[in-house]
Amino acid sequence: MRKYFPSSWSYVWRQGLANLYRPNNQTLLLTVSIGLGVFLLATLYLLQGLLLSQVEISSTNGQPNLVLFDIQSAQREGVTQLVKRNKLPVLQQVPVVTMRLSAINGRSAAELKKDTTSGVSKGALGREYRVTYRDSLISSETLAAGKAPFVGPDGIPRVSFDDGFTDRLKIKIGDTLTFNVQGAPLVTIVGGTRTVDWSRVQTNFLVVFPKGVLEPAPQFHVLLTRVPDNATLATVQRELVANYPNVSAIDLGLILQTLDEILTKISFVIRFMALFSMATGLLVLVSSVVVSRYQRVRESVLLRTLGASRAQILRITLVEYALLGLLSAVAGLGLAVMAAWALGVFVFEVPFAPQISPLLLLALLTTALTALIGLLNSRDVLTRPPLEVLRGEVS
């Protein structure tokens, strides 16, 4: 840092920077201690923003906040009328069919599980698939390769997979998959892949079939709507319990509230750790001032002997601790941004777009607090006459 500091700057700035390199300095220890607190606080803030920004909350205009689940085919019309009778919109209504994957390219799931060299995820082979059928993509999907679901001229359905899930199954467009649709085998061909935005409040699926294939299969339906207030929600829930007790009503607003409470509790613990770390750093700062007091006394006496005023010494001390605080803040914020970016991109798989202004405010507060504490603990050296200070040190 000293190497790249502008030599044209005033003596006060250059001397304040040089003080960071005095013998027996605590610069590295202080930077680590204070910077660790800044790192924890900034990382918490960035991750909280990333996670909450990806939840399409129910307060957004037009977004569904109530999901009606497990609607049987015979109940579909009645539940739809119940929703409309309460003047609620039917935002989405989709059929869901459950099935299992029984073979890939003629090799059974049991055989693939035993083959340790296949690379196919055992979880993907053993899971139950909940799929739907339609001939087009929805707003949360974009076509990655191939085509949307369709029935081929040979009568074999071309299904569409989530592009990330194809890696787990080690499949590609043109591969043949056999599904067990509740006891009935169904041969399909991978006809395309989709990129699915799973953070959207939509009925998203790993596998989508074309129309004209699964309609006769046992299925249930899911309906998404939006309620304006809790009173309407309570009315809908009462009518559902009275007329369709098997239908589950999932309040997305309540789920979001629970998520917020969990994040708040986690944030409290991390904030406590961060503030404890910063407090430790500030205590180390105070002890550093005490330990280096004799060097500071000698510097003060020497500077005053050479004609420096108390105001100049005060500014030198202010620059020293301000640079120390700024260095700690920059180090902590830099590590926090890198950590949040890595977690966001590789773990949570969400776009990383941090807000800069709160980070700059945190850096400013850290710098100001460090400078203030440094000045308060150095006031004895700054205010007492040089001769009195030296006599005190000698005695």
XYZ file of C-alpha atoms in Angstrom:
395
model
C 0.000 0.000 0.000
C 2.820 2.402 0.902
C 4.464 1.668 -2.436
C 1.494 2.986 -4.407
C 0.663 5.922 -2.124
C 0.932 9.272 -4.002
C 4.193 10.971 -3.047
C 2.709 14.364 -3.913
C 0.245 14.204 -1.027
C 0.813 16.335 2.059
C 3.136 15.413 4.900
C 0.184 14.681 7.213
C -1.121 11.953 4.896
C 2.303 10.448 4.273
C 3.200 10.406 7.985
C -0.183 8.892 8.908
C 0.450 6.066 6.447
C 4.022 5.582 7.683
C 2.738 5.134 11.237
C 1.070 1.882 10.153
C 4.552 0.458 9.540
C 6.182 1.550 12.823
C 8.159 -1.080 14.795
C 5.991 -3.464 16.831
C 2.912 -2.327 14.918
C -0.400 -4.179 15.279
C -1.657 -3.342 11.790
C -2.083 -6.920 10.544
C -3.789 -8.110 13.738
C -6.156 -5.145 13.763
C -6.975 -5.532 10.074
C -7.826 -9.208 10.554
C -9.901 -8.628 13.708
C -11.937 -5.673 12.456
C -12.110 -7.014 8.892
C -13.553 -10.324 10.116
C -16.489 -8.521 11.690
C -17.067 -6.526 8.507
C -16.847 -9.741 6.473
C -19.521 -11.502 8.556
C -21.903 -8.544 8.522
C -21.524 -7.901 4.795
C -21.813 -11.590 3.858
C -24.995 -11.890 5.913
C -26.502 -8.833 4.251
C -25.613 -9.981 0.731
C -26.907 -13.533 1.200
C -30.126 -12.331 2.801
C -30.729 -10.070 -0.165
C -29.981 -12.849 -2.654
C -32.322 -15.353 -1.023
C -35.238 -13.006 -0.416
C -35.008 -11.448 -3.872
C -35.466 -14.876 -5.465
C -38.722 -15.596 -3.670
C -41.616 -14.394 -5.819
C -43.631 -13.257 -2.844
C -47.391 -13.159 -2.724
C -47.472 -9.393 -2.332
C -46.304 -8.982 -5.936
C -49.188 -7.993 -8.184
C -50.625 -10.946 -10.082
C -48.545 -13.614 -8.337
C -50.463 -16.555 -6.820
C -50.466 -16.855 -3.036
C -52.770 -19.859 -2.579
C -52.266 -23.366 -3.968
C -55.084 -25.933 -3.965
C -53.527 -29.386 -4.129
C -54.792 -32.964 -4.643
C -57.975 -32.048 -6.529
C -59.478 -35.216 -8.033
C -60.725 -35.153 -11.623
C -64.373 -35.414 -10.490
C -63.831 -32.435 -8.159
C -62.073 -30.149 -10.626
C -65.158 -28.335 -11.903
C -66.615 -27.911 -8.413
C -63.395 -26.492 -6.935
C -63.046 -24.125 -9.896
C -66.569 -22.832 -9.332
C -65.870 -22.416 -5.616
C -62.866 -20.238 -6.431
C -64.784 -18.146 -8.956
C -67.760 -17.815 -6.574
C -65.436 -16.049 -4.141
C -64.369 -13.708 -6.991
C -60.863 -15.136 -7.153
C -58.888 -15.640 -10.377
C -57.848 -19.087 -11.617
C -54.225 -18.299 -12.459
C -53.192 -21.865 -13.241
C -54.846 -25.269 -13.264
C -52.747 -28.260 -14.251
C -53.130 -32.061 -14.163
C -50.490 -34.132 -12.374
C -49.732 -37.807 -13.070
C -47.401 -39.889 -10.887
C -45.039 -42.478 -12.400
C -41.637 -44.093 -12.022
C -38.745 -44.504 -14.428
C -38.279 -48.197 -15.238
C -35.674 -48.209 -18.051
C -33.246 -46.018 -20.025
C -32.322 -47.109 -23.542
C -33.465 -50.656 -22.788
C -31.517 -50.979 -19.518
C -33.733 -51.411 -16.474
C -33.500 -49.099 -13.468
C -32.419 -52.027 -11.277
C -29.586 -52.838 -13.691
C -28.454 -49.210 -13.837
C -28.425 -48.972 -10.037
C -26.061 -51.937 -9.818
C -23.777 -50.551 -12.531
C -21.402 -48.229 -10.661
C -19.841 -47.037 -13.942
C -23.090 -45.736 -15.494
C -22.925 -42.418 -13.639
C -26.719 -42.269 -13.398
C -28.006 -40.839 -10.119
C -29.597 -43.548 -7.983
C -31.965 -40.978 -6.551
C -33.177 -40.061 -10.030
C -33.790 -43.733 -10.800
C -35.667 -44.519 -7.600
C -37.789 -41.383 -7.202
C -41.457 -40.932 -8.018
C -42.008 -38.494 -10.878
C -44.908 -36.077 -10.871
C -45.412 -34.925 -14.446
C -47.964 -32.935 -16.406
C -48.967 -32.783 -20.054
C -49.156 -29.833 -22.433
C -47.894 -28.888 -25.875
C -46.245 -25.551 -25.042
C -43.907 -23.935 -22.529
C -45.010 -21.607 -19.737
C -43.521 -18.278 -18.635
C -41.046 -19.865 -16.202
C -39.521 -22.044 -18.948
C -37.308 -21.424 -21.955
C -36.441 -23.955 -24.618
C -32.826 -25.089 -24.242
C -32.640 -27.692 -27.022
C -34.911 -29.735 -29.247
C -38.642 -29.055 -29.305
C -41.580 -28.622 -26.962
C -43.459 -31.856 -26.078
C -45.202 -33.522 -29.017
C -46.358 -36.929 -30.246
C -44.166 -38.233 -33.058
C -45.439 -39.700 -36.329
C -44.657 -43.153 -34.921
C -47.064 -42.524 -32.043
C -44.293 -42.398 -29.419
C -44.501 -39.269 -27.205
C -41.528 -36.904 -27.244
C -41.127 -35.629 -23.705
C -39.308 -32.536 -22.456
C -36.835 -32.643 -19.538
C -35.371 -29.971 -17.302
C -31.915 -29.393 -18.797
C -30.148 -29.762 -15.443
C -31.868 -33.060 -14.694
C -30.647 -34.687 -17.920
C -27.114 -34.600 -16.480
C -28.236 -36.660 -13.495
C -29.828 -39.278 -15.758
C -26.979 -39.128 -18.313
C -29.481 -38.813 -21.169
C -29.675 -36.732 -24.325
C -32.164 -35.893 -27.038
C -33.171 -39.070 -28.885
C -32.703 -41.443 -25.950
C -35.541 -43.832 -25.116
C -37.055 -43.906 -21.625
C -39.699 -46.289 -20.305
C -41.971 -45.072 -17.507
C -44.160 -47.143 -15.238
C -47.428 -45.191 -15.127
C -49.023 -46.808 -12.081
C -48.556 -50.312 -13.468
C -48.715 -49.569 -17.200
C -45.404 -49.293 -19.144
C -45.085 -46.229 -21.385
C -42.214 -45.816 -23.873
C -41.076 -42.237 -24.547
C -38.280 -40.447 -26.387
C -36.437 -37.357 -25.147
C -37.548 -34.694 -27.616
C -36.208 -31.537 -25.958
C -34.884 -29.850 -22.844
C -36.072 -26.772 -20.970
C -34.420 -24.280 -18.645
C -36.782 -23.913 -15.694
C -36.817 -20.949 -13.311
C -37.609 -22.850 -10.117
C -37.802 -19.657 -8.049
C -41.021 -18.608 -9.777
C -44.367 -19.348 -8.123
C -45.464 -21.665 -10.926
C -46.299 -25.331 -11.369
C -42.864 -26.373 -12.620
C -42.029 -29.958 -13.582
C -38.904 -31.988 -14.322
C -40.705 -33.912 -17.080
C -43.505 -32.639 -19.348
C -45.516 -34.934 -21.645
C -47.471 -33.864 -24.715
C -51.260 -33.852 -24.785
C -53.079 -36.943 -26.011
C -51.073 -39.459 -23.970
C -51.757 -39.260 -20.233
C -55.379 -38.104 -20.206
C -56.754 -41.606 -19.345
C -54.205 -42.138 -16.537
C -55.156 -41.692 -12.856
C -54.342 -38.116 -11.957
C -55.056 -35.190 -9.676
C -55.087 -31.449 -10.324
C -53.426 -28.380 -8.863
C -55.034 -24.928 -8.930
C -53.247 -21.651 -8.264
C -55.132 -18.517 -7.290
C -54.646 -15.248 -5.438
C -56.545 -14.110 -2.345
C -56.584 -10.394 -1.461
C -56.766 -10.759 2.343
C -56.915 -13.208 5.233
C -60.706 -12.971 5.524
C -61.167 -14.255 1.968
C -58.558 -16.952 2.595
C -60.454 -18.143 5.676
C -63.721 -18.242 3.720
C -62.207 -20.338 0.937
C -60.598 -22.726 3.425
C -63.887 -23.244 5.295
C -65.756 -24.031 2.082
C -63.027 -26.435 0.971
C -63.113 -28.324 4.277
C -66.906 -28.548 4.130
C -67.193 -29.673 0.500
C -63.808 -31.132 -0.491
C -61.999 -32.298 2.665
C -59.283 -34.116 0.700
C -58.128 -30.911 -1.046
C -55.128 -29.232 0.616
C -54.874 -25.436 0.657
C -51.275 -24.199 0.853
C -50.922 -20.559 1.950
C -47.764 -19.267 0.254
C -47.909 -16.070 2.315
C -47.601 -18.122 5.504
C -44.670 -20.062 4.031
C -42.915 -16.800 3.183
C -43.551 -15.475 6.690
C -42.053 -18.637 8.178
C -39.035 -18.350 5.900
C -38.559 -14.739 6.964
C -38.705 -15.728 10.647
C -36.095 -18.446 10.124
C -33.789 -16.056 8.277
C -34.280 -13.463 11.028
C -33.196 -15.939 13.709
C -30.169 -17.035 11.691
C -29.326 -13.390 11.011
C -29.414 -12.595 14.734
C -26.842 -15.287 15.492
C -24.553 -14.199 12.659
C -24.913 -10.524 13.569
C -23.989 -11.346 17.167
C -20.885 -13.193 15.986
C -19.976 -10.331 13.663
C -20.452 -7.647 16.318
C -18.487 -9.771 18.817
C -15.680 -10.049 16.278
C -15.716 -6.295 15.656
C -15.773 -5.607 19.409
C -12.775 -7.897 19.798
C -11.012 -6.002 17.053
C -11.748 -2.671 18.719
C -10.439 -4.007 22.054
C -7.285 -5.075 20.259
C -7.145 -1.556 18.825
C -7.310 -0.057 22.320
C -4.629 -2.415 23.620
C -2.474 -1.618 20.598
C -2.634 2.069 21.433
C -1.604 1.305 25.012
C 1.242 -1.002 23.952
C 2.629 1.483 21.414
C 2.122 4.469 23.691
C 5.825 4.995 24.282
C 6.555 5.086 20.531
C 3.719 7.558 20.056
C 5.056 9.745 22.867
C 8.477 9.828 21.274
C 6.962 10.622 17.867
C 4.817 13.371 19.351
C 7.739 14.938 21.203
C 9.949 14.725 18.108
C 7.293 16.271 15.871
C 6.585 19.075 18.326
C 10.305 19.717 18.711
C 10.535 20.045 14.926
C 7.729 22.584 15.019
C 4.612 20.533 14.406
C 1.438 21.865 16.009
C -1.064 19.871 18.026
C -3.518 20.191 15.137
C -1.035 18.580 12.724
C -0.339 15.690 15.130
C -4.065 15.257 15.609
C -4.578 15.042 11.844
C -1.709 12.544 11.497
C -3.301 10.328 14.152
C -6.694 10.703 12.490
C -5.255 9.707 9.109
C -3.478 6.708 10.631
C -6.584 5.232 12.218
C -8.850 6.190 9.328
C -6.549 4.321 6.947
C -6.503 1.370 9.333
C -10.307 1.298 9.456
C -10.596 1.742 5.698
C -8.082 -1.047 5.042
C -10.003 -3.384 7.361
C -13.332 -2.487 5.741
C -12.030 -2.971 2.198
C -10.498 -6.341 3.095
C -13.702 -7.528 4.808
C -16.007 -6.262 2.048
C -13.834 -7.744 -0.687
C -13.923 -11.180 0.914
C -17.673 -10.837 1.596
C -18.462 -10.015 -2.032
C -16.402 -12.962 -3.278
C -17.980 -15.346 -0.742
C -21.519 -14.166 -1.505
C -20.881 -14.431 -5.250
C -19.554 -17.990 -4.908
C -22.477 -19.063 -2.700
C -25.029 -17.362 -4.928
C -23.728 -18.754 -8.221
C -22.547 -22.238 -7.224
C -24.733 -23.136 -4.212
C -28.025 -21.238 -4.514
C -27.752 -20.845 -8.314
C -29.191 -17.327 -8.364
C -27.979 -14.178 -10.152
C -25.561 -12.083 -8.105
C -26.492 -8.393 -8.150
C -25.503 -6.763 -4.830
C -26.548 -3.290 -3.715
C -23.410 -1.185 -3.343
C -24.701 1.705 -1.197
C -25.180 -0.311 2.060
C -21.691 -1.779 1.656
C -20.207 1.689 1.232
C -22.102 2.854 4.322
C -20.668 -0.088 6.312
C -17.161 0.821 5.143
C -17.721 4.469 6.138
C -19.013 3.519 9.599
C -16.108 1.133 10.186
C -13.589 3.781 9.164
C -15.215 6.487 11.316
C -15.544 4.208 14.376
C -11.925 3.053 14.146
C -10.679 6.632 13.779
C -12.819 7.839 16.704
C -11.639 5.110 19.085
C -8.028 5.658 18.048
C -8.282 9.401 18.707
C -10.012 8.959 22.074
C -7.310 6.592 23.300
C -4.515 8.844 22.010
C -5.819 12.104 23.490
C -3.432 11.934 26.466
C -0.417 12.006 24.155
C -1.938 14.778 22.048
C -3.029 17.173 24.789
C -0.253 17.025 27.396
C 2.930 19.095 27.037
C 5.963 17.170 25.727
C 8.081 17.804 28.843
C 5.341 16.590 31.195
C 4.817 13.465 29.120
C 8.527 12.619 29.027
C 8.891 13.118 32.792
C 5.932 10.783 33.327
C 7.433 8.139 31.075
C 10.859 8.338 32.741
C 9.417 8.103 36.227
